[in-house]
């Protein structure tokens, strides 16, 4: 029979534009959130994290926004570059506890040169 | 630091054979995780250790899967006997308590 794969949401962005990748998390008790980037053939790579006592955190070209009211997390990438093409995962857990990170399904970002 | 080191990078084996995947975590990290990634199911947690002790193995799919961590610098994930549906990329990750994980480059397993 025909196999059904995991169809990742895909975001296509022109080089130089800003990208926004969204994630809805499930556990209202989660207080620590991370974004990972996974390039083809590689393991997930840490990008940026945020604790629940913050609603925004900035890194180099990346910003993470947290809306605890609606349990929503977003990753903004400024001036998107071809090297940003990858699958992006959000992850959540209760920091300092024994619960491991729970990963979302991921979003594929394709940068059009 | 060389990061989390996994071996082999690729493994092709015949159905029924035993497969052993290896992981060296980052020195000083007290948590080690084994994940499996497939197109169908995404990234799944199989088992994790804290200070070399298995904490939660509820993600291990069957008794054919086993994992050990004999010391702080080494862990193995064994599949015996292997089946074609075990084909996936297996990742090892480590962390200090409360911080983000560092992943290895993964082992791509193909069971034919």
XYZ file of N, CA and C in Angstrom:
675
model
N 0.828 -1.194 0.000
C 0.000 0.000 0.000
C 0.862 1.244 0.000
N 0.238 2.343 -0.174
C 0.959 3.615 -0.250
C 1.333 4.063 1.149
N 2.556 4.486 1.348
C 2.975 4.942 2.669
C 2.685 6.434 2.816
N 2.360 6.822 4.006
C 2.079 8.229 4.278
C 3.164 8.753 5.190
N 3.901 9.729 4.751
C 4.967 10.283 5.570
C 4.481 11.435 6.402
N 5.395 11.957 7.196
C 5.103 13.096 8.040
C 5.209 14.339 7.176
N 4.066 14.954 6.853
C 4.075 16.121 5.991
C 4.327 17.346 6.854
N 5.556 17.862 6.788
C 5.889 19.016 7.586
C 5.325 20.267 6.953
N 4.820 21.183 7.773
C 4.481 22.504 7.234
C 5.739 23.101 6.615
N 5.571 23.782 5.506
C 6.709 24.374 4.811
C 6.492 25.863 4.661
N 7.545 26.605 4.944
C 7.549 28.045 4.774
C 8.602 28.404 3.744
N 8.183 29.059 2.679
C 9.124 29.502 1.653
C 9.280 31.005 1.752
N 10.524 31.455 1.809
C 10.825 32.868 2.036
C 11.897 33.318 1.053
N 11.747 34.516 0.547
C 12.779 35.097 -0.306
C 13.994 35.486 0.535
N 15.147 35.262 -0.027
C 16.383 35.663 0.651
C 16.326 37.150 0.993
N 16.681 37.462 2.221
C 16.670 38.849 2.667
C 15.417 39.237 3.415
N 14.331 38.493 3.200
C 13.102 38.771 3.931
C 13.184 38.200 5.341
N 12.240 38.597 6.188
C 12.150 38.029 7.530
C 11.264 36.793 7.517
N 11.609 35.819 8.368
C 10.829 34.584 8.492
C 10.205 34.519 9.873
N 9.005 33.991 9.923
C 8.348 33.750 11.214
C 7.842 32.319 11.216
N 8.341 31.554 12.172
C 7.937 30.151 12.320
C 7.177 30.027 13.629
N 6.020 29.399 13.569
C 5.144 29.325 14.730
C 5.069 27.928 15.325
N 4.732 27.890 16.593
C 4.624 26.618 17.300
C 3.589 26.768 18.404
N 2.693 25.789 18.495
C 1.743 25.746 19.600
C 2.199 24.654 20.549
N 2.398 24.992 21.816
C 2.809 23.952 22.754
C 1.619 23.465 23.557
N 1.819 22.325 24.223
C 0.655 21.626 24.770
C 0.528 21.711 26.291
N 1.656 21.815 26.979
C 1.615 21.669 28.432
C 1.671 23.039 29.116
N 0.608 23.417 29.793
C 0.577 24.722 30.462
C 1.564 24.794 31.617
N 2.060 23.634 32.078
C 3.049 23.616 33.159
C 4.476 23.818 32.646
N 4.667 23.780 31.336
C 6.007 23.971 30.777
C 6.501 25.375 31.062
N 7.771 25.468 31.443
C 8.308 26.790 31.742
C 9.634 27.064 31.040
N 9.988 26.202 30.115
C 11.238 26.366 29.391
C 11.007 25.915 27.963
N 11.450 26.737 27.028
C 11.158 26.488 25.615
C 12.417 26.730 24.795
N 12.587 25.896 23.799
C 13.795 25.966 22.973
C 13.421 25.835 21.499
N 14.165 26.511 20.674
C 14.087 26.302 19.222
C 15.357 25.607 18.762
N 15.138 24.575 17.924
C 16.242 23.848 17.320
C 16.164 23.961 15.802
N 17.333 23.900 15.178
C 17.448 23.894 13.722
C 18.090 22.582 13.307
N 17.492 21.901 12.335
C 18.084 20.663 11.848
C 18.304 20.746 10.347
N 19.553 20.747 9.969
C 19.920 20.716 8.559
C 19.981 19.268 8.087
N 19.871 19.108 6.799
C 19.831 17.769 6.218
C 21.070 16.969 6.606
N 20.861 15.775 7.135
C 21.961 14.890 7.486
C 22.648 15.212 8.791
N 22.074 16.142 9.564
C 22.699 16.534 10.826
C 21.717 16.390 11.983
N 22.235 16.458 13.188
C 21.382 16.446 14.352
C 20.801 17.823 14.631
N 19.721 17.897 15.405
C 19.158 19.195 15.780
C 20.202 20.048 16.507
N 20.194 21.322 16.195
C 21.163 22.251 16.768
C 20.429 23.343 17.524
N 20.840 23.599 18.755
C 20.231 24.634 19.591
C 20.356 25.999 18.929
N 19.236 26.749 18.910
C 19.263 28.122 18.383
C 19.117 29.127 19.506
N 18.022 29.038 20.242
C 17.710 30.012 21.270
C 16.690 29.414 22.220
N 16.733 29.858 23.467
C 15.757 29.390 24.443
C 15.113 30.566 25.149
N 14.037 30.277 25.865
C 13.339 31.311 26.623
C 12.635 30.668 27.804
N 12.661 31.368 28.933
C 11.956 30.885 30.109
C 10.580 31.534 30.176
N 9.707 30.949 30.972
C 8.314 31.422 30.989
C 8.154 32.765 31.673
N 9.196 33.241 32.361
C 9.083 34.558 32.990
C 9.437 35.692 32.022
N 9.663 35.323 30.778
C 9.961 36.288 29.731
C 8.941 36.109 28.613
N 8.744 37.174 27.822
C 7.898 37.007 26.646
C 8.647 37.272 25.343
N 9.904 37.666 25.466
C 10.700 37.921 24.268
C 12.166 37.756 24.618
N 12.901 37.183 23.675
C 14.346 37.085 23.851
C 14.981 37.172 22.478
N 16.072 37.922 22.412
C 16.728 38.131 21.120
C 18.106 37.536 21.098
N 18.450 36.974 19.942
C 19.792 36.506 19.703
C 20.328 37.184 18.457
N 21.301 36.559 17.851
C 21.847 37.128 16.632
C 20.932 36.777 15.468
N 20.245 37.723 14.932
C 19.289 37.595 13.823
C 18.039 36.801 14.183
N 17.954 36.281 15.387
C 16.763 35.515 15.786
C 16.124 36.132 17.014
N 14.795 36.021 17.053
C 14.015 36.480 18.195
C 12.968 35.423 18.494
N 12.818 35.082 19.751
C 11.764 34.155 20.146
C 10.730 34.927 20.959
N 9.468 34.702 20.623
C 8.349 35.326 21.328
C 7.520 34.240 21.990
N 7.121 34.485 23.211
C 6.334 33.530 23.968
C 5.035 34.175 24.418
N 3.914 33.536 24.080
C 2.599 33.984 24.542
C 1.996 32.864 25.365
N 2.111 32.993 26.670
C 1.659 31.913 27.553
C 0.137 31.818 27.599
N -0.521 32.917 27.323
C -1.982 32.922 27.384
C -2.588 31.941 26.385
N -2.010 31.931 25.191
C -2.525 31.038 24.154
C -1.566 29.892 23.860
N -0.540 29.744 24.702
C 0.445 28.666 24.552
C 1.027 28.650 23.149
N 1.625 29.762 22.779
C 2.171 29.929 21.448
C 3.593 30.462 21.519
N 4.407 29.896 20.655
C 5.818 30.251 20.583
C 6.130 30.585 19.122
N 6.934 31.604 18.900
C 7.339 31.878 17.530
C 8.830 32.191 17.450
N 9.383 31.890 16.294
C 10.796 32.181 16.019
C 10.843 33.120 14.830
N 11.461 34.258 15.019
C 11.614 35.211 13.933
C 13.074 35.236 13.510
N 13.301 35.101 12.225
C 14.646 35.158 11.668
C 14.716 36.384 10.767
N 15.623 37.271 11.082
C 15.764 38.501 10.301
C 16.702 38.270 9.111
N 16.381 38.926 8.009
C 17.235 38.870 6.809
C 17.621 37.435 6.491
N 16.629 36.633 6.216
C 16.831 35.195 6.010
C 17.842 34.924 4.904
N 18.719 33.970 5.171
C 19.795 33.619 4.250
C 19.632 32.175 3.770
N 20.236 31.820 2.651
C 20.137 30.434 2.180
C 20.561 29.408 3.225
N 21.542 29.756 4.046
C 22.000 28.856 5.102
C 20.977 28.624 6.197
N 19.917 29.391 6.198
C 18.838 29.194 7.173
C 17.881 28.088 6.756
N 17.993 27.614 5.538
C 17.118 26.531 5.063
C 17.349 25.281 5.911
N 16.297 24.806 6.531
C 16.404 23.674 7.461
C 15.007 23.373 7.990
N 14.924 22.360 8.844
C 13.697 22.096 9.595
C 13.887 22.675 10.989
N 12.892 23.393 11.462
C 12.944 24.038 12.770
C 11.946 23.377 13.708
N 12.429 23.017 14.897
C 11.601 22.382 15.912
C 11.516 23.271 17.143
N 10.320 23.339 17.724
C 10.212 23.910 19.065
C 10.186 22.741 20.049
N 10.618 23.006 21.262
C 10.613 21.986 22.305
C 10.272 22.648 23.630
N 9.696 21.897 24.536
C 9.247 22.447 25.818
C 9.524 21.439 26.928
N 9.740 21.951 28.138
C 9.701 21.101 29.321
C 9.637 21.966 30.556
N 9.690 21.319 31.710
C 9.688 22.051 32.959
C 11.140 22.104 33.419
N 11.750 23.271 33.290
C 13.172 23.451 33.566
C 13.503 23.028 34.980
N 14.572 22.266 35.090
C 15.033 21.842 36.393
C 14.337 20.593 36.890
N 13.335 20.168 36.183
C 12.639 18.949 36.571
C 13.210 17.746 35.864
N 12.611 16.612 36.077
C 13.101 15.395 35.456
C 12.393 15.065 34.159
N 11.508 15.935 33.711
C 10.791 15.638 32.479
C 11.645 16.051 31.285
N 11.777 15.147 30.313
C 12.592 15.474 29.145
C 11.865 16.435 28.213
N 12.641 17.022 27.293
C 12.065 17.910 26.296
C 11.070 17.156 25.423
N 9.972 17.818 25.122
C 8.994 17.299 24.176
C 9.106 18.144 22.919
N 9.339 17.485 21.795
C 9.566 18.182 20.533
C 8.299 18.251 19.707
N 8.113 19.388 19.041
C 7.050 19.519 18.074
C 7.411 18.794 16.782
N 6.500 18.841 15.823
C 6.682 18.104 14.571
C 7.640 18.790 13.609
N 7.862 20.050 13.762
C 8.810 20.758 12.917
C 8.179 21.504 11.764
N 8.882 22.524 11.301
C 8.513 23.316 10.128
C 9.721 23.402 9.215
N 9.486 23.152 7.932
C 10.592 23.226 6.972
C 10.648 24.640 6.394
N 11.797 25.268 6.523
C 12.016 26.607 5.966
C 12.841 26.484 4.699
N 12.308 26.977 3.600
C 13.038 26.988 2.333
C 13.299 28.436 1.938
N 14.545 28.764 1.714
C 14.922 30.122 1.354
C 15.165 30.173 -0.146
N 14.467 31.049 -0.785
C 14.556 31.192 -2.242
C 15.562 32.295 -2.551
N 16.621 31.913 -3.249
C 17.678 32.884 -3.551
C 17.286 33.820 -4.690
N 35.529 21.230 23.102
C 34.839 19.953 23.287
C 34.359 19.454 21.917
N 34.477 18.135 21.693
C 34.106 17.579 20.396
C 32.607 17.413 20.264
N 31.844 17.686 21.300
C 30.408 17.506 21.238
C 30.021 16.074 21.527
N 28.768 15.748 21.262
C 28.273 14.386 21.440
C 28.715 13.567 20.231
N 29.357 12.447 20.505
C 29.912 11.641 19.420
C 29.149 10.333 19.306
N 28.628 10.074 18.106
C 27.905 8.840 17.857
C 28.626 8.004 16.811
N 28.529 6.701 16.974
C 29.079 5.797 15.957
C 28.214 4.545 15.867
N 28.145 3.937 14.679
C 28.656 4.463 13.412
C 27.749 5.558 12.860
N 28.131 6.242 11.824
C 27.268 7.240 11.182
C 26.189 6.569 10.350
N 26.567 5.471 9.730
C 25.617 4.714 8.910
C 25.771 3.238 9.236
N 24.635 2.535 9.258
C 24.669 1.102 9.507
C 23.631 0.451 8.620
N 24.053 -0.500 7.838
C 23.142 -1.296 7.022
C 23.277 -2.734 7.479
N 22.167 -3.339 7.830
C 22.216 -4.695 8.356
C 21.033 -5.493 7.836
N 21.159 -6.787 7.937
C 20.068 -7.660 7.488
C 19.101 -7.930 8.633
N 17.860 -8.079 8.290
C 16.832 -8.399 9.265
C 17.272 -9.594 10.116
N 17.077 -9.469 11.420
C 17.429 -10.547 12.327
C 18.787 -10.378 12.991
N 19.601 -9.499 12.447
C 20.925 -9.281 13.013
C 20.845 -8.342 14.214
N 21.853 -8.435 15.065
C 21.971 -7.523 16.203
C 22.664 -6.247 15.764
N 22.160 -5.125 16.253
C 22.752 -3.821 15.927
C 23.070 -3.104 17.234
N 24.256 -2.526 17.319
C 24.644 -1.755 18.498
C 25.065 -0.358 18.077
N 24.387 0.633 18.636
C 24.694 2.033 18.379
C 25.395 2.593 19.611
N 26.361 3.477 19.375
C 27.191 3.963 20.463
C 27.140 5.472 20.591
N 27.323 5.938 21.820
C 27.256 7.372 22.078
C 28.234 7.750 23.181
N 28.975 8.826 22.936
C 29.829 9.430 23.957
C 29.280 10.828 24.230
N 28.737 11.059 25.425
C 28.165 12.383 25.713
C 29.256 13.410 25.983
N 28.847 14.648 26.113
C 29.781 15.709 26.473
C 30.193 15.518 27.930
N 31.477 15.647 28.169
C 32.008 15.456 29.511
C 31.356 16.423 30.491
N 30.893 15.873 31.617
C 30.268 16.711 32.630
C 28.758 16.768 32.534
N 28.200 16.338 31.420
C 26.740 16.317 31.293
C 26.191 15.135 32.086
N 25.118 15.378 32.827
C 24.597 14.314 33.686
C 23.338 13.645 33.139
N 22.832 14.136 32.004
C 21.685 13.492 31.364
C 22.091 13.027 29.968
N 21.583 11.843 29.600
C 21.802 11.326 28.252
C 20.476 10.783 27.727
N 20.191 11.118 26.477
C 18.913 10.763 25.857
C 19.174 10.013 24.557
N 18.322 9.049 24.263
C 18.289 8.399 22.955
C 16.956 8.728 22.284
N 17.051 9.276 21.065
C 15.877 9.604 20.265
C 15.928 8.831 18.951
N 14.749 8.618 18.390
C 14.629 8.027 17.064
C 13.840 8.996 16.188
N 14.305 9.190 14.968
C 13.617 10.106 14.057
C 13.228 9.382 12.779
N 11.953 9.426 12.447
C 11.447 8.856 11.205
C 10.521 9.863 10.537
N 10.284 9.671 9.259
C 9.355 10.547 8.545
C 7.945 10.390 9.097
N 7.597 9.183 9.494
C 6.225 8.916 9.952
C 5.953 9.524 11.321
N 6.916 9.458 12.228
C 6.642 9.787 13.633
C 7.457 10.951 14.172
N 8.335 11.503 13.351
C 9.138 12.627 13.826
C 10.189 12.172 14.825
N 10.470 13.024 15.805
C 11.519 12.786 16.796
C 10.874 12.207 18.055
N 11.225 10.961 18.368
C 10.623 10.259 19.513
C 11.691 9.956 20.557
N 11.373 10.192 21.804
C 12.273 9.825 22.892
C 12.138 8.338 23.186
N 13.262 7.650 23.193
C 13.259 6.214 23.487
C 13.526 5.959 24.972
N 14.596 6.545 25.491
C 15.010 6.312 26.863
C 15.929 7.452 27.281
N 15.986 7.738 28.604
C 16.996 8.669 29.055
C 17.569 8.247 30.398
N 18.794 8.698 30.618
C 19.574 8.364 31.806
C 19.902 9.652 32.558
N 20.004 9.518 33.870
C 20.527 10.589 34.715
C 21.613 9.979 35.593
N 22.814 10.534 35.519
C 23.943 9.974 36.271
C 24.075 8.466 36.041
N 23.957 8.073 34.787
C 24.153 6.693 34.319
C 23.000 5.756 34.666
N 21.975 6.240 35.323
C 20.852 5.396 35.730
C 19.668 5.630 34.777
N 19.085 4.564 34.220
C 17.907 4.756 33.355
C 16.738 5.306 34.153
N 16.143 6.398 33.663
C 15.058 7.042 34.380
C 13.709 6.676 33.780
N 13.628 6.680 32.464
C 12.354 6.423 31.803
C 12.627 5.718 30.478
N 12.189 4.483 30.376
C 12.373 3.728 29.126
C 11.031 3.437 28.465
N 10.017 4.193 28.815
C 8.679 3.925 28.289
C 8.577 4.143 26.776
N 9.536 4.841 26.209
C 9.529 5.058 24.776
C 10.178 3.952 23.970
N 10.806 3.005 24.638
C 11.434 1.884 23.938
C 10.325 1.043 23.328
N 10.355 0.857 22.012
C 9.203 0.255 21.341
C 8.919 -1.196 21.727
N 9.955 -1.979 21.919
C 9.736 -3.400 22.211
C 10.909 -3.927 23.010
N 10.739 -5.165 23.475
C 11.835 -5.802 24.215
C 13.066 -6.030 23.348
N 12.924 -5.890 22.070
C 14.084 -6.044 21.179
C 15.077 -4.902 21.373
N 14.611 -3.819 21.965
C 15.453 -2.648 22.187
C 15.952 -2.653 23.636
N 17.244 -2.379 23.804
C 17.797 -2.228 25.137
C 18.878 -1.155 25.106
N 19.077 -0.481 26.229
C 20.091 0.569 26.312
C 20.817 0.448 27.638
N 22.110 0.775 27.593
C 22.930 0.738 28.785
C 23.793 1.982 28.854
N 24.181 2.315 30.060
C 25.144 3.397 30.261
C 26.093 2.941 31.370
N 27.131 2.202 31.021
C 28.016 1.624 32.028
C 28.853 2.652 32.781
N 29.071 3.816 32.154
C 29.794 4.888 32.834
C 29.378 6.230 32.252
N 29.891 7.290 32.804
C 29.447 8.639 32.428
C 29.854 9.044 31.021
N 30.712 8.273 30.394
C 31.224 8.690 29.084
C 30.814 7.768 27.951
N 29.866 6.858 28.205
C 29.548 5.899 27.155
C 28.150 5.320 27.349
N 27.428 5.208 26.235
C 26.126 4.561 26.260
C 25.943 3.781 24.974
N 25.171 2.698 25.055
C 24.844 1.911 23.875
C 23.343 1.715 23.767
N 22.885 1.633 22.541
C 21.505 1.261 22.233
C 21.582 0.027 21.344
N 20.964 -1.057 21.791
C 21.072 -2.313 21.072
C 19.698 -2.750 20.588
N 19.659 -3.269 19.374
C 18.436 -3.825 18.806
C 18.734 -5.277 18.419
N 18.005 -6.197 18.996
C 18.227 -7.618 18.735
C 16.934 -8.398 18.903
N 16.401 -8.997 17.840
C 16.860 -8.913 16.453
C 16.310 -7.679 15.752
N 17.020 -7.183 14.792
C 16.556 -5.994 14.071
C 15.509 -6.365 13.025
N 14.633 -5.393 12.730
C 13.569 -5.565 11.739
C 13.575 -4.353 10.806
N 13.047 -4.517 9.596
C 13.037 -3.382 8.650
C 12.365 -2.133 9.214
N 11.340 -2.287 10.057
C 10.653 -1.111 10.606
C 11.489 -0.362 11.637
N 12.642 -0.908 11.995
C 13.564 -0.198 12.886
C 14.408 0.812 12.113
N 14.317 0.796 10.799
C 15.098 1.725 9.986
C 14.708 3.161 10.336
N 15.703 3.968 10.694
C 15.475 5.333 11.168
C 16.830 5.977 11.404
N 16.786 7.250 11.802
C 17.996 7.900 12.301
C 17.887 7.941 13.819
N 18.911 7.457 14.491
C 18.926 7.405 15.953
C 19.891 8.479 16.454
N 19.374 9.335 17.333
C 20.176 10.415 17.894
C 20.405 10.190 19.374
N 21.585 10.574 19.795
C 21.925 10.638 21.200
C 22.086 12.127 21.533
N 21.660 12.521 22.728
C 21.805 13.907 23.170
C 22.197 13.906 24.635
N 22.901 14.963 25.065
C 23.249 15.074 26.478
C 23.050 16.506 26.940
N 22.956 16.672 28.256
C 22.740 17.995 28.825
C 23.100 18.001 30.305
N 23.376 19.199 30.795
C 23.375 19.412 32.233
C 21.947 19.706 32.667
N 21.653 19.504 33.897
C 20.295 19.706 34.395
C 19.798 21.102 34.050
N 18.629 21.153 33.408
C 17.968 22.425 33.183
C 18.391 23.192 31.955
N 19.268 22.652 31.143
C 19.698 23.357 29.951
C 19.300 22.602 28.681
N 19.440 23.272 27.554
C 19.105 22.655 26.284
C 20.035 21.498 25.957
N 19.529 20.591 25.144
C 20.292 19.405 24.801
C 21.280 19.691 23.672
N 22.387 18.962 23.691
C 23.301 18.933 22.564
C 23.175 17.569 21.911
N 22.853 17.579 20.633
C 22.652 16.333 19.894
C 23.918 15.911 19.166
N 24.061 14.593 19.008
C 25.087 14.070 18.123
C 24.621 14.152 16.676
N 25.456 13.668 15.780
C 25.131 13.728 14.350
C 24.212 12.600 13.904
N 23.985 11.643 14.793
C 23.027 10.587 14.488
C 23.654 9.372 13.817
N 22.952 8.255 13.934
C 23.286 7.031 13.206
C 22.107 6.689 12.316
N 22.354 6.633 11.012
C 21.296 6.249 10.083
C 21.303 4.736 9.950
N 20.267 4.089 10.445
C 20.159 2.632 10.419
C 19.210 2.195 9.322
N 19.693 1.271 8.507
C 18.852 0.673 7.471
C 18.865 -0.833 7.684
N 17.699 -1.399 7.878
C 17.570 -2.849 8.048
C 16.870 -3.401 6.802
N 17.570 -4.305 6.124
C 17.031 -4.823 4.848
C 16.611 -6.292 4.991
